[in-house]
Coordinates of N, CA, C and O in Angstrom, one line a residue:
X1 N -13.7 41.9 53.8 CA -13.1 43.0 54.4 C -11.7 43.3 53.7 O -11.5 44.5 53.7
X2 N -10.8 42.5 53.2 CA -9.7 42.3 52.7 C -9.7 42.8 51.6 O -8.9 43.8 51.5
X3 N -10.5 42.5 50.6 CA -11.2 43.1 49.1 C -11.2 44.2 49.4 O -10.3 45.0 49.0
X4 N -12.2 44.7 50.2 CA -12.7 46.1 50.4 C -11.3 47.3 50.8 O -11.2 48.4 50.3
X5 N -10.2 46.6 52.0 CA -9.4 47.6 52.0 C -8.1 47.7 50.9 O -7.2 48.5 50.6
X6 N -8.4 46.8 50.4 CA -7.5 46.6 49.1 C -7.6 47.6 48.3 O -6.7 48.4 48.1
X7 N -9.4 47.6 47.6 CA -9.5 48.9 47.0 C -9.6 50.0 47.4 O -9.5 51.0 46.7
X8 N -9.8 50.1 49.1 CA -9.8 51.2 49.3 C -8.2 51.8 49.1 O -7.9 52.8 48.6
X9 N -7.5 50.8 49.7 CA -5.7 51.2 49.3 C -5.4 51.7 47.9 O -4.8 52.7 47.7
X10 N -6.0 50.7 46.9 CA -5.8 51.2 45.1 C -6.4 52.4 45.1 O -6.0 53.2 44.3
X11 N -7.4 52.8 46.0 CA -8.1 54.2 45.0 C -7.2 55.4 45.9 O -6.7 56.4 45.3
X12 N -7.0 55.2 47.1 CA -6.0 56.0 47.9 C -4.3 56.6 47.4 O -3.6 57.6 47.6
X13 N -4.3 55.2 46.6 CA -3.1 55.3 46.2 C -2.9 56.2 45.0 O -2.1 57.1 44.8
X14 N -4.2 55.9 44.2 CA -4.2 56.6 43.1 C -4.1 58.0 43.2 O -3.4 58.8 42.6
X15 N -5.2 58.2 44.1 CA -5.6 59.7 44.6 C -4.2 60.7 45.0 O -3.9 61.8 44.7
X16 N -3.5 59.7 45.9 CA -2.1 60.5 46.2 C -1.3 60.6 45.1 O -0.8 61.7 44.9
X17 N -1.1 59.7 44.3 CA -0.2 60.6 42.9 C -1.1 61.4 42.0 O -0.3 62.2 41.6
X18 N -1.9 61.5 41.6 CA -2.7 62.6 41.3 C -2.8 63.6 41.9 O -3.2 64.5 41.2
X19 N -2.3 64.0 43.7 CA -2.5 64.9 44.3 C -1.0 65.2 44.4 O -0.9 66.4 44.4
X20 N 0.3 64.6 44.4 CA 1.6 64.7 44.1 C 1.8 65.2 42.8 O 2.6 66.1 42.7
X21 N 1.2 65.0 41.5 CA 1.3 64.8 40.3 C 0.8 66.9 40.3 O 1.5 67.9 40.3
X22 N -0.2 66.7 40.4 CA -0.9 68.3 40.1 C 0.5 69.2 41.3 O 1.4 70.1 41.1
X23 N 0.2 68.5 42.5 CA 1.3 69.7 43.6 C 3.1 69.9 42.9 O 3.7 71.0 42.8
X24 N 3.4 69.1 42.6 CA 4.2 69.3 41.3 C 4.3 70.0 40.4 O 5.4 70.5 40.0
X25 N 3.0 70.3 39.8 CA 2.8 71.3 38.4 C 2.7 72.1 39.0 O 3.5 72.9 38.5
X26 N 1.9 72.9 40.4 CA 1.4 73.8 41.2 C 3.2 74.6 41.0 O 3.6 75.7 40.6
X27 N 4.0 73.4 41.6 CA 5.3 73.8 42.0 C 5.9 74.7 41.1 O 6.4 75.8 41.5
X28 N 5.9 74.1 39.7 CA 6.5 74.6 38.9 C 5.9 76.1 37.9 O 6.5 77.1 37.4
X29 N 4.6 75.7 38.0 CA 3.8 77.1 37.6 C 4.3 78.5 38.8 O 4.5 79.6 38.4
X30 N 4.3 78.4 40.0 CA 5.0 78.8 41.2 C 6.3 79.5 40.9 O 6.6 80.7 41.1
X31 N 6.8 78.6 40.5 CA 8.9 79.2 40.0 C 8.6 79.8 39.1 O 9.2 80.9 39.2
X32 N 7.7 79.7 37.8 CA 7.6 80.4 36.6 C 6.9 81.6 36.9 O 7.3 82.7 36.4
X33 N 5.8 81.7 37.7 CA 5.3 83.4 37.8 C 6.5 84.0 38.8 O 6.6 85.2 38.8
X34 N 7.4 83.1 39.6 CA 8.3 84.2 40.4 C 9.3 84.4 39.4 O 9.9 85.5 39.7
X35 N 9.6 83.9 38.5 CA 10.6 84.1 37.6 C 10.2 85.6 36.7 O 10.9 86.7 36.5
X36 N 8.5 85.0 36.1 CA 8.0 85.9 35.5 C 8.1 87.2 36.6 O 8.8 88.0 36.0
X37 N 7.8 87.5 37.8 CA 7.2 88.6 38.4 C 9.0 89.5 38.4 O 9.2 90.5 37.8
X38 N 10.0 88.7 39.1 CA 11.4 89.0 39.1 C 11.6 90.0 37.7 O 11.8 91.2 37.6
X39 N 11.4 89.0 36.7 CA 11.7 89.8 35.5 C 10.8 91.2 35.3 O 11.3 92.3 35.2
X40 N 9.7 90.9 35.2 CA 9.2 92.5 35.4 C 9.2 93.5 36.2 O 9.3 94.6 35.7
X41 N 9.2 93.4 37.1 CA 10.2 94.4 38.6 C 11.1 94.7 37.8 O 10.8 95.6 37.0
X42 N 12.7 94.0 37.6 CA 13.8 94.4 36.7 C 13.7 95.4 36.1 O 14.2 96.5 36.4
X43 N 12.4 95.1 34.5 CA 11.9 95.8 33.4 C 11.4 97.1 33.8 O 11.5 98.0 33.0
X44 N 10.9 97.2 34.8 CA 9.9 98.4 35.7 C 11.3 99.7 35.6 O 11.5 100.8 35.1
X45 N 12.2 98.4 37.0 CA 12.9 99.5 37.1 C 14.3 100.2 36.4 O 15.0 101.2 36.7
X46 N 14.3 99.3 35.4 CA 15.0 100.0 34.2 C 14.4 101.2 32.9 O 15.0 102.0 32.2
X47 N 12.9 100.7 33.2 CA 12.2 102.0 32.9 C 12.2 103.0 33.6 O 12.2 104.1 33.0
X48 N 12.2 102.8 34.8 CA 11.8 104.1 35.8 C 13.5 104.6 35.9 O 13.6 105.8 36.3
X49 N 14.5 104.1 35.6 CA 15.6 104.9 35.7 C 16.1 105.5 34.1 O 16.8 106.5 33.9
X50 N 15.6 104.6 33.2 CA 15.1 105.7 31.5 C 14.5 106.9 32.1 O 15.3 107.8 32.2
X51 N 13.4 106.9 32.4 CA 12.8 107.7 32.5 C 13.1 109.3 33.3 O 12.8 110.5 33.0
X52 N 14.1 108.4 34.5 CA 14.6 109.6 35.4 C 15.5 110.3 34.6 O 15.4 111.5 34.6
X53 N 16.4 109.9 33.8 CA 17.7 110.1 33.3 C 17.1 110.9 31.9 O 17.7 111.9 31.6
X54 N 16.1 110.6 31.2 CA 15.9 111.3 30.2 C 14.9 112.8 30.2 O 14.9 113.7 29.4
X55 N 14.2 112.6 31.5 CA 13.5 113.9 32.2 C 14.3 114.8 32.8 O 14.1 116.0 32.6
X56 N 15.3 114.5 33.5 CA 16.4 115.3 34.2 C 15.5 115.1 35.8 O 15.6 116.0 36.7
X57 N 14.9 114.0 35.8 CA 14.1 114.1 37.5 C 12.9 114.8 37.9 O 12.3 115.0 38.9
X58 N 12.5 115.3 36.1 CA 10.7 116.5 36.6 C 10.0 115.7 37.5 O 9.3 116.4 38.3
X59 N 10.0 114.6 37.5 CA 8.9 113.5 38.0 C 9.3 114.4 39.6 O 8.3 114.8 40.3
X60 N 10.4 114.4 39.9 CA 10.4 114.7 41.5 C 10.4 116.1 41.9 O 10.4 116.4 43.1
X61 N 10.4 117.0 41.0 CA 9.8 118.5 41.4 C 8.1 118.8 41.8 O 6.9 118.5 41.6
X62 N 8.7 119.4 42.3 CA 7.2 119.9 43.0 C 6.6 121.1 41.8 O 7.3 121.6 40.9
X63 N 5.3 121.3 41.9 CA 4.5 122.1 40.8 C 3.7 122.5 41.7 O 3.3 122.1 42.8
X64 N 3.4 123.2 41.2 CA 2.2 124.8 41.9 C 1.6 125.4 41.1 O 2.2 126.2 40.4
X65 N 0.1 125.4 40.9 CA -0.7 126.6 40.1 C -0.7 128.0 41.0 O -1.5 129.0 40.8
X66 N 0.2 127.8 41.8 CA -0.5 128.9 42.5 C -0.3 130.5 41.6 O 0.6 130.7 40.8
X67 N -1.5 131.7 42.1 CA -1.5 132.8 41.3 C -0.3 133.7 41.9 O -0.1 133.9 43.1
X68 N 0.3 134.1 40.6 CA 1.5 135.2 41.3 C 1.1 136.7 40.8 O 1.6 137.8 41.0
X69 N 0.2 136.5 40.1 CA -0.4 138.2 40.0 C -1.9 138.3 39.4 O -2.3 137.6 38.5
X70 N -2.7 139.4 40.1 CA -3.3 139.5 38.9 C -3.8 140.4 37.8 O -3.7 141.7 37.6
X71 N -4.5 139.4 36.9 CA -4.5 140.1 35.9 C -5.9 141.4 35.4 O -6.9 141.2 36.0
X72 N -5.8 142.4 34.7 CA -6.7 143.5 35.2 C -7.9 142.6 33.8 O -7.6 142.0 32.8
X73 N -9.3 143.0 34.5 CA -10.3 142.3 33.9 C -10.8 142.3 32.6 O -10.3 143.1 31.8
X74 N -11.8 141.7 32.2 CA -12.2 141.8 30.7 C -12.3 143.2 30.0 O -11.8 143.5 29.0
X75 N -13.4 144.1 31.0 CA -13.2 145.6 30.7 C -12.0 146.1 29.7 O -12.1 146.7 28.6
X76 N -10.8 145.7 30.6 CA -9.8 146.5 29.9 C -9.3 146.3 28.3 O -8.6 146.7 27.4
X77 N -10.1 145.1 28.8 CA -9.1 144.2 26.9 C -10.8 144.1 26.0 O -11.2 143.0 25.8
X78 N -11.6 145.5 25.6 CA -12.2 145.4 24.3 C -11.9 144.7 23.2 O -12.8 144.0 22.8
X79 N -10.9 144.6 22.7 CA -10.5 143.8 22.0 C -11.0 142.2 21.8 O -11.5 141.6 20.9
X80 N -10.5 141.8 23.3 CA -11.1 140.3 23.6 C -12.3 140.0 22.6 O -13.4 140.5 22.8
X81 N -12.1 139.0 21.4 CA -13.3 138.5 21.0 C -14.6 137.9 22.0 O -15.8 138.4 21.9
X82 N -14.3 136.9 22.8 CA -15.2 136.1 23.4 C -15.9 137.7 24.4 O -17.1 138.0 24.3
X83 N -15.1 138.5 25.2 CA -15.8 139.4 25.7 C -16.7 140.1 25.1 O -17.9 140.2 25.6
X84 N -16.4 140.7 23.9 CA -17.2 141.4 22.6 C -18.1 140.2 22.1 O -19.2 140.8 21.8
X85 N -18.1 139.1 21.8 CA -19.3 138.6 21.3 C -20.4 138.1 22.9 O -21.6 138.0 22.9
X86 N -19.6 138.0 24.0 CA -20.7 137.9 24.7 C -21.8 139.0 25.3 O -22.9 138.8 25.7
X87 N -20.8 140.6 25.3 CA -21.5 141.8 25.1 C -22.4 141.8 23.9 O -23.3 142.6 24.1
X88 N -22.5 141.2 22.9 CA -23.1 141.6 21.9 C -24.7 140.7 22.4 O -25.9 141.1 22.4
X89 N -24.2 139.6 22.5 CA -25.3 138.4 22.9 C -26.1 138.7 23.8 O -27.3 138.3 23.6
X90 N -25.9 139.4 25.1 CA -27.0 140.3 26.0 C -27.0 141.4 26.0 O -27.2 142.1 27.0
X91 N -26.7 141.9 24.2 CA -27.4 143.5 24.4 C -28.7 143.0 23.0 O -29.7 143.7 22.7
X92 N -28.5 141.8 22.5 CA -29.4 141.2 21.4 C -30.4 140.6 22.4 O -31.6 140.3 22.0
X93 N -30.1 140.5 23.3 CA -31.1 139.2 24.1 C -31.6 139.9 25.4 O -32.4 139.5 26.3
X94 N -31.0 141.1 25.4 CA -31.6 141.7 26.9 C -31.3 140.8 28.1 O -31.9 140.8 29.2
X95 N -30.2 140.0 27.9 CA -29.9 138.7 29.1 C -29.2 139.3 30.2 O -28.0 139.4 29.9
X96 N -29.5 139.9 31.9 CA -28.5 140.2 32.4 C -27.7 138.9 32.8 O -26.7 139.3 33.5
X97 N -27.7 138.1 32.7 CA -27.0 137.0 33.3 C -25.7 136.8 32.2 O -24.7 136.1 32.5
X98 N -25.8 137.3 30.9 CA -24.9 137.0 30.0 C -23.6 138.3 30.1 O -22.4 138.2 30.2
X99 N -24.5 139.4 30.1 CA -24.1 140.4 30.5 C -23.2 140.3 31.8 O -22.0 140.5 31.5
X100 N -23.6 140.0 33.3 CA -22.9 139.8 34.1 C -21.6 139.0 33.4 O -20.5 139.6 33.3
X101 N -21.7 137.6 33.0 CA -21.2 136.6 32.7 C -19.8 137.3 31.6 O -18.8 136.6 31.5
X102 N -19.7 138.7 30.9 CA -18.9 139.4 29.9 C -17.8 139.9 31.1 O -16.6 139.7 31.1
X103 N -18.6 140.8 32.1 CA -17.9 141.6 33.1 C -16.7 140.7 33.4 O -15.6 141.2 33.0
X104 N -16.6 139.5 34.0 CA -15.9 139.0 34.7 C -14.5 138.2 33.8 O -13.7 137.6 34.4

């Protein structure tokens, strides 16, 4: 019985500094990513105030497609290549769908 808790003490023992030994390294890998994470936050936000300062702040204006007029249709502008070759393509093809597709 003596023998037996003996080793069981030596392998216990062992076991706890191997588990002290690794929780240790855990520790220090631990400080080094908060170190690491600290530093890139910093880096972020020295970018992000480059960035403000050399845009003049576009990042925080608001933008809108919205339509403020419009404009009068393909009809009017003959000219328009793409209108004129697609008139040409459903007067060659008899296509009303190409045709419609010129109008607009």
């Amino acid at each position: 019985d003596l023998k037996e808790a003996t080793t069981n003490l030596a392998e216990d023992s062992k076991e706890l500094e191997e588990l002290t030994v690794e929780c240790r390294r855990k520790m220090e890998d631990y400080k080094l990513e908060s170190k690491d994470r600290a530093d890139e936050l910093t880096a972020l936000a020295t970018a992000k105030k480059a960035l403000v300062e050399k845009t003049g702040g576009a990042a925080a204006q608001a933008y809108s497609f919205v339509q403020l007029g419009k404009q009068n249709g393909a009809d009017n502008y003959p000219q328009n290549k793409v209108v004129q070759l697609l008139r040409e393509a459903a007067h060659k093809t008899d296509s009303t769908a190409i045709s419609l597709l010129a109008r607009r």
